[in-house]
Coordinates of C-alpha atoms in Angstrom, one line a residue:
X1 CA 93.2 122.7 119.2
X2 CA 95.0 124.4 121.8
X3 CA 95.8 128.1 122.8
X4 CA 99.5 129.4 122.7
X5 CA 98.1 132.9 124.1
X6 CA 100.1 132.9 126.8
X7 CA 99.7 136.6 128.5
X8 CA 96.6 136.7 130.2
X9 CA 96.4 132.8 131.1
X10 CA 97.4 130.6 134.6
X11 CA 99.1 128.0 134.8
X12 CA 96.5 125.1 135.8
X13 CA 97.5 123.9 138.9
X14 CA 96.1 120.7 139.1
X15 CA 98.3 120.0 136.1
X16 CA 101.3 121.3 137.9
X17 CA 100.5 119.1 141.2
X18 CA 100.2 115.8 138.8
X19 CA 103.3 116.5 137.3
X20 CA 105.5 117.4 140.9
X21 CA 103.9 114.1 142.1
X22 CA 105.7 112.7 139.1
X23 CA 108.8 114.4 139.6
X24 CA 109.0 115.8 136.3
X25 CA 110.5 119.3 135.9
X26 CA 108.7 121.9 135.4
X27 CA 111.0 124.6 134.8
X28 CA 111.8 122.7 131.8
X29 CA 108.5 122.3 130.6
X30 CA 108.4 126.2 131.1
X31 CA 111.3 126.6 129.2
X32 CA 110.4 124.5 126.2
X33 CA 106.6 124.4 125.8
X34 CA 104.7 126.6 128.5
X35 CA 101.4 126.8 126.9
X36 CA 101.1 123.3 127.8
X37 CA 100.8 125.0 131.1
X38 CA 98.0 127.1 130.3
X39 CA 95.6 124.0 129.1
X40 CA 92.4 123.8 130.9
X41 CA 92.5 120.4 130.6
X42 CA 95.5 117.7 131.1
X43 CA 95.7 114.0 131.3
X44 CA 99.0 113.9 133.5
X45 CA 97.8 111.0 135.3
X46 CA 96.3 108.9 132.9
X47 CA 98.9 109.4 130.3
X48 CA 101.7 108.5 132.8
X49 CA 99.4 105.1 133.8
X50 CA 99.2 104.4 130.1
X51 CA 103.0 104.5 130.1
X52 CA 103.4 102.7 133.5
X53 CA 101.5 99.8 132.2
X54 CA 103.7 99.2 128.7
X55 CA 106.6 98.6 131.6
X56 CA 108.0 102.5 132.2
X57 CA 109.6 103.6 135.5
X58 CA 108.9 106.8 137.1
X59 CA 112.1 107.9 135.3
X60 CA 110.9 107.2 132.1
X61 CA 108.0 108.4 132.5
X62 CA 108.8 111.8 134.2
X63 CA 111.7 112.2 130.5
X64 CA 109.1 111.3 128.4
X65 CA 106.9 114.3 129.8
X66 CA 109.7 116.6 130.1
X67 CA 110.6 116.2 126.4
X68 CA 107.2 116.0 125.0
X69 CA 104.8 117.8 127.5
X70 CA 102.2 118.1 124.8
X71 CA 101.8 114.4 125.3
X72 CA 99.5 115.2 128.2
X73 CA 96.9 116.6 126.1
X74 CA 96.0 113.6 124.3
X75 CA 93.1 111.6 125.5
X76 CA 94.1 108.3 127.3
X77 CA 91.6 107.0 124.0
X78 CA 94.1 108.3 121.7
X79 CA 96.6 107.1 123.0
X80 CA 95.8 104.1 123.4
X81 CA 95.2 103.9 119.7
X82 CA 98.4 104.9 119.1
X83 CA 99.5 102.0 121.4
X84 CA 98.0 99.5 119.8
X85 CA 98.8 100.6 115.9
X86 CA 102.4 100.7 116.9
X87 CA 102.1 97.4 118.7
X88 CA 101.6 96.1 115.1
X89 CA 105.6 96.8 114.2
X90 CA 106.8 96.2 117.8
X91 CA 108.1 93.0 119.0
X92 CA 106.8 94.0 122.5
X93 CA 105.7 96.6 124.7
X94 CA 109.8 96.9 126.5
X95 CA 110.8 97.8 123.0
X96 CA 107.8 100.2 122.0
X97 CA 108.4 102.0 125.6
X98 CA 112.4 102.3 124.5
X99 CA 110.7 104.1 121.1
X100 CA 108.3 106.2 123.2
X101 CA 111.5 107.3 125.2
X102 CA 113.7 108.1 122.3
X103 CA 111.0 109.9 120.1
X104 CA 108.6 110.8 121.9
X105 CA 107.2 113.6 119.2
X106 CA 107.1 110.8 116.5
X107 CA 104.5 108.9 119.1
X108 CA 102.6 111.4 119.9
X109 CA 101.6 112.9 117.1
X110 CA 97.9 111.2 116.9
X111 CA 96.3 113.2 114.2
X112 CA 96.7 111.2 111.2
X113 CA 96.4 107.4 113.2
X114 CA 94.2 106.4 109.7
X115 CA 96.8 107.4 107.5
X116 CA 99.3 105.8 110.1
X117 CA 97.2 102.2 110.0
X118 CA 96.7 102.0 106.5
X119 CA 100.5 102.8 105.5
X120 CA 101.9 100.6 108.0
X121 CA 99.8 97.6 106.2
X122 CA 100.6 98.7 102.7
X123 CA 104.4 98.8 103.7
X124 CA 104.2 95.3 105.3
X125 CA 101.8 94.2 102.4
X126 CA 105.1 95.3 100.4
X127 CA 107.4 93.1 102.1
X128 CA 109.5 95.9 104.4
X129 CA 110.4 94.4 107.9
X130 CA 108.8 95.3 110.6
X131 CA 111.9 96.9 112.3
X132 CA 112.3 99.0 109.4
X133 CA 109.1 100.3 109.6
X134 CA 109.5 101.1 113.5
X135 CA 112.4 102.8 112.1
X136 CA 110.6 105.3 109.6
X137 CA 107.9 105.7 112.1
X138 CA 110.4 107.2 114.6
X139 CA 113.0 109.0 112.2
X140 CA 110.3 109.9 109.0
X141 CA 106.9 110.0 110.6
X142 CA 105.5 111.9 108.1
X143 CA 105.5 109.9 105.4
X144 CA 102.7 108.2 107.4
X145 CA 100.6 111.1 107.4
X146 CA 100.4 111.2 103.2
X147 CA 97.0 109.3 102.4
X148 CA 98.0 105.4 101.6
X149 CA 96.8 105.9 97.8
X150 CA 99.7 108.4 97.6
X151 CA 102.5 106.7 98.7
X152 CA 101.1 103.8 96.7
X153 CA 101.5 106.2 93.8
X154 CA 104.6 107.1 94.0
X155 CA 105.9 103.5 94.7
X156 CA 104.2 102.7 91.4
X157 CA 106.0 105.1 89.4
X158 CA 109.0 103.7 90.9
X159 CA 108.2 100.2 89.6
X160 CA 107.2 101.3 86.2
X161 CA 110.3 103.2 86.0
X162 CA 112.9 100.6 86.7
X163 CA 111.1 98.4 84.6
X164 CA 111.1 100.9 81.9
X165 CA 114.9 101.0 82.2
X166 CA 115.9 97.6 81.5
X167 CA 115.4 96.3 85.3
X168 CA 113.7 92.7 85.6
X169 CA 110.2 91.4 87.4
X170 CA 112.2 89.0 89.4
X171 CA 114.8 91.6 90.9
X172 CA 112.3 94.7 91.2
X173 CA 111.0 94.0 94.2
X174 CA 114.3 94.2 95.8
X175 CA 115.8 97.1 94.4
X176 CA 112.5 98.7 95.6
X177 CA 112.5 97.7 99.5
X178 CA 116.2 98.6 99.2
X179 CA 115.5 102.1 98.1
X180 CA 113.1 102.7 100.0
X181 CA 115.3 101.5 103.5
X182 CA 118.1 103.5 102.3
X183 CA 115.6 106.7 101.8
X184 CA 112.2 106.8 102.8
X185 CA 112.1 110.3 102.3
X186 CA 111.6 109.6 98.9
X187 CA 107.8 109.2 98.9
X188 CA 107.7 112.9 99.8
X189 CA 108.3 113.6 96.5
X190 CA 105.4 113.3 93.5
X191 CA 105.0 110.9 90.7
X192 CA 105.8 113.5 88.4
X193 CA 109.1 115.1 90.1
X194 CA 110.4 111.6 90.3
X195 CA 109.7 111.7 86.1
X196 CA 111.2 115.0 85.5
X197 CA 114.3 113.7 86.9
X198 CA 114.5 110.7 85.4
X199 CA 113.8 112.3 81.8
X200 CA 116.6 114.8 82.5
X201 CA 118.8 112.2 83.2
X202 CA 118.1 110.3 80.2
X203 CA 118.4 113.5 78.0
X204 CA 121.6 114.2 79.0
X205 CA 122.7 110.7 77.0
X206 CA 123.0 108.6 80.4
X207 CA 121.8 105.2 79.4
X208 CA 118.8 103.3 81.2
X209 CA 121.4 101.0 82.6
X210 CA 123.7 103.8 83.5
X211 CA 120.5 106.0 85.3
X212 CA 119.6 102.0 87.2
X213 CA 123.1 102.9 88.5
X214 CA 122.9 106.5 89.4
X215 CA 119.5 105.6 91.4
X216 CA 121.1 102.8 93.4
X217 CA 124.2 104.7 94.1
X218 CA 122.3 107.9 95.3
X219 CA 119.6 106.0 97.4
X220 CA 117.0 107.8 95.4
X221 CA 118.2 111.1 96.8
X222 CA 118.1 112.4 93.1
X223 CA 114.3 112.3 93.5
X224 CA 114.8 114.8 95.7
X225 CA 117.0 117.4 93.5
X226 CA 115.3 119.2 90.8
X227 CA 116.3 119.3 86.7
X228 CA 117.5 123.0 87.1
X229 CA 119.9 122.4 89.9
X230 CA 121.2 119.5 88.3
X231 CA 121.7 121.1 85.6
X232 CA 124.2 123.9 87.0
X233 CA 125.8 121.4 89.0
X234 CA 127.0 119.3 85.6
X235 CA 127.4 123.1 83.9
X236 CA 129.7 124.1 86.8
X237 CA 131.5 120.3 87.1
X238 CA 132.0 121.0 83.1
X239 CA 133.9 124.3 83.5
X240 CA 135.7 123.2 86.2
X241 CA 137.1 120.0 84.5
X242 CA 137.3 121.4 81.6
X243 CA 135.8 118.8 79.6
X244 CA 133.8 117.2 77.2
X245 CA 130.4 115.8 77.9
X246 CA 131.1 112.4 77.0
X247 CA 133.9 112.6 79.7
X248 CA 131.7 114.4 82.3
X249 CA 129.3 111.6 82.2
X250 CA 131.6 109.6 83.2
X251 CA 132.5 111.7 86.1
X252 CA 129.3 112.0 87.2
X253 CA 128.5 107.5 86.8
X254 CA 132.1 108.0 89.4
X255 CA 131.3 110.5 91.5
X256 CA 127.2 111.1 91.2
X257 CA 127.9 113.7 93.9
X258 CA 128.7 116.0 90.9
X259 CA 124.7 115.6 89.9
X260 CA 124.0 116.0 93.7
X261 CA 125.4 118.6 95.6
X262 CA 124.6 122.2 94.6
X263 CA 126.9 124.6 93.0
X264 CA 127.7 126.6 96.2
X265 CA 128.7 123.0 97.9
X266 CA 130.9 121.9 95.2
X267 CA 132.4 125.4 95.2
X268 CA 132.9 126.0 99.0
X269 CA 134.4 121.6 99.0
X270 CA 136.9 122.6 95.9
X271 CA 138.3 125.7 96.7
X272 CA 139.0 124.0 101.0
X273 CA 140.9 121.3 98.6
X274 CA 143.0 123.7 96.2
X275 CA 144.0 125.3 99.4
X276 CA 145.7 122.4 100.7
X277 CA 147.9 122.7 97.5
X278 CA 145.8 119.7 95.7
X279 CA 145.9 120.2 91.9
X280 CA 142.3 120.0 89.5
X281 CA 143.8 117.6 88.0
X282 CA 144.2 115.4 90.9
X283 CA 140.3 116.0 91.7
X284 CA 139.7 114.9 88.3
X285 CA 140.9 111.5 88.5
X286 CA 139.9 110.8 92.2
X287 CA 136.5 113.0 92.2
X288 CA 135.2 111.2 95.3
X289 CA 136.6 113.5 97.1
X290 CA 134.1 116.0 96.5
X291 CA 131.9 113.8 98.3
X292 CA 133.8 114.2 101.8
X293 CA 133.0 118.0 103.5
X294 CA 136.1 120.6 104.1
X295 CA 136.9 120.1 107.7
X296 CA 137.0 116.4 107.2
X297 CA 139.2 116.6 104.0
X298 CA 141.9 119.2 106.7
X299 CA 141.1 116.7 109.2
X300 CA 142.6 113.2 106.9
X301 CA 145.2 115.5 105.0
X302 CA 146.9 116.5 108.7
X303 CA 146.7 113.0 109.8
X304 CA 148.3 111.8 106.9
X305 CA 150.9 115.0 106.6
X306 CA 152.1 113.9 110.7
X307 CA 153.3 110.2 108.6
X308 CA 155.2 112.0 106.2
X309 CA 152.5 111.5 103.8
X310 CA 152.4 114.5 101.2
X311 CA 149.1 114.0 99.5
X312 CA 150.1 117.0 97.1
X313 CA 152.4 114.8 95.0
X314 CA 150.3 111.4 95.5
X315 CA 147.0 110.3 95.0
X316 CA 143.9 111.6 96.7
X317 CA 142.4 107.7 97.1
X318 CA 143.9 107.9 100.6
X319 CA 142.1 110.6 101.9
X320 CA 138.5 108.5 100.0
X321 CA 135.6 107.2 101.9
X322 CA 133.8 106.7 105.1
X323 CA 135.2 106.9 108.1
X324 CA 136.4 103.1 108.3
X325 CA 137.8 103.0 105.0
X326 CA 140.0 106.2 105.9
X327 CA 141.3 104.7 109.1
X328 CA 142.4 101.3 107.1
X329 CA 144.3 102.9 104.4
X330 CA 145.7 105.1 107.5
X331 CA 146.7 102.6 109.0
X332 CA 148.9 100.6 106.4
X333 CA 150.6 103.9 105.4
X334 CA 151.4 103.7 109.1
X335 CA 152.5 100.1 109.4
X336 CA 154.4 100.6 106.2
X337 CA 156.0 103.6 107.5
X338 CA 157.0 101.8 111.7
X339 CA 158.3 98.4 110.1
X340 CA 161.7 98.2 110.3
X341 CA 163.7 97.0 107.7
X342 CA 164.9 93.6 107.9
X343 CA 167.8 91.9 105.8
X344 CA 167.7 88.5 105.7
X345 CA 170.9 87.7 105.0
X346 CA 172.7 89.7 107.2
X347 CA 174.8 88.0 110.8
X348 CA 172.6 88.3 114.2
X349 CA 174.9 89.1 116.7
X350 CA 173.6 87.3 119.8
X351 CA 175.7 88.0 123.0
X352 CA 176.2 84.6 125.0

């Protein structure tokens, strides 16, 4: 444990001359994380030899420090440990050093290394690639430090669930390693949560087959939303659309970020689109658009608008989907608009 009582405490100086021999800075350090400062104790040396060995420069080594200076107050045992368990997901050291680099926190975080062994065997045991499970230990570390039985858990419920709703033996494993790449986040959540949701789902009359669809199109972000939110999301989607809730089912299986997003979200997106002069009507038909935030809704509908394309009296399927799909249906509105119209027919006039 160490002290962040930083008042009446020095700044170790053998600390400090490790680190200017490393030419890291230290006014950042001070900046960020000065208690690090104040330890009695620092491996500087043996950290940055750890580091050297696995094939870092002085470069590298001297970032590393400056964005993670706590990183010097882990034994050289400990992080050795943590060397090695990540070794078992790593292709080789060049690529776990490039990891180290980018996030270094996720590293060097050596508390829970049992937790950290036994999930990363249960997730290969599970069939998940190895470079997706460098990729949750460096963007969703903590679902590491759950113990292994809970994360077991929770993928258990999952498989009982999809089986319960009409999914097959032979395709669950799939649907399982996809979810869980798409969201890892979901074994934060509890057995029961995940449940709860499901239940609500299937009270509100969406069949199993239709809630297998709602989970795959939401990456088991619903999971992650509670039965009372959702509830005031369809409620406010209801009022808005005026009606019934057979046909707001339907929205929902087309647009599930009517089940998703909160009520202040769907309020803040809709009332950016009635400003641009787009009717509730034309939201009804094309609700995807909900999906896509204000200032990226202004951003397409002024691209569009400088081709002479008024999206108040078309369709909104233009202004629809990611990035890449946006800049293809840009761009044949744009070749459509710059080609020149040709008649076949009529006399080329060629001068000699």
């Amino acid at each position: 444990s160490y002290t962040t009582d930083t008042k009446s405490r020095e700044e170790n100086k053998n600390t400090l001359e490790n680190l200017y021999s490393l030419s890291v800075d230290i006014t950042k350090i001070r900046r960020l994380k000065e208690w690090v400062l104040l330890q009695d104790v620092a491996y500087v040396k043996e950290i940055a030899g750890i580091l050297q060995e696995m094939g870092a420069d002085e470069t590298t080594v001297a970032n590393i420090i400056e964005c993670c200076p706590e990183a010097i107050l882990h034994t050289p045992a400990e992080i050795n440990s943590q060397r090695a368990l990540w070794q078992l997901v790593c292709q080789n050291e060049k690529q776990l050093i490039k990891l180290i680099e980018q996030f270094p926190e996720s590293f060097f975080t050596t508390e829970y290394q049992q937790n950290q062994k036994a999930n990363i065997l249960f997730f290969q045991e599970l069939g998940l690639k190895n470079n997706i499970i460098t990729r949750f230990l460096t963007s969703a570390p903590n679902i590491f430090y759950n113990p292994v039985e809970k994360n077991k858990n929770v993928i258990e419920t999952l498989q009982r669930s999809y089986l319960n709703l009409g999914g097959s033996e032979a395709n669950m494993k799939i649907w399982i390693l996809k979810l869980l790449s798409q969201n890892p986040f979901i074994l934060l959540n509890t057995s029961t949560a995940i449940e709860d949701n499901l239940e609500f789902l299937q009270k509100n009359d969406f069949t199993d087959q239709e809630v297998l669809q709602l989970l795959s199109k939401l990456k088991g972000f619903i999971f992650q939303l509670s039965s009372t939110t959702m509830q005031k999301s369809m409620l406010f989607s209801k009022n808005i659309f005026k009606c019934s809730d057979q046909e707001l089912k339907q929205l929902v299986l087309k647009c599930p970020a009517l089940l998703y997003y909160s009520v202040p979200v769907l309020e803040e997106r809709l009332e950016g689109l009635l400003r641009e002069g787009i009717s509730i009507a034309q939201i009804r038909d094309t609700p995807m658009v909900l999906e896509l935030t204000t200032q990226i809704v202004q951003y397409r509908i002024k691209k569009l608008s400088a081709l002479g394309y008024d999206i108040k009296s078309g369709n909104l399927e233009s202004l629809n989907g990611t990035k890449k799909d946006f800049e293809v249906a840009y761009g044949k509105i744009q070749s459509k608009k710059e080609r020149p119209i040709f008649n076949p027919v009529a006399p080329l006039h060629i001068e000699d």
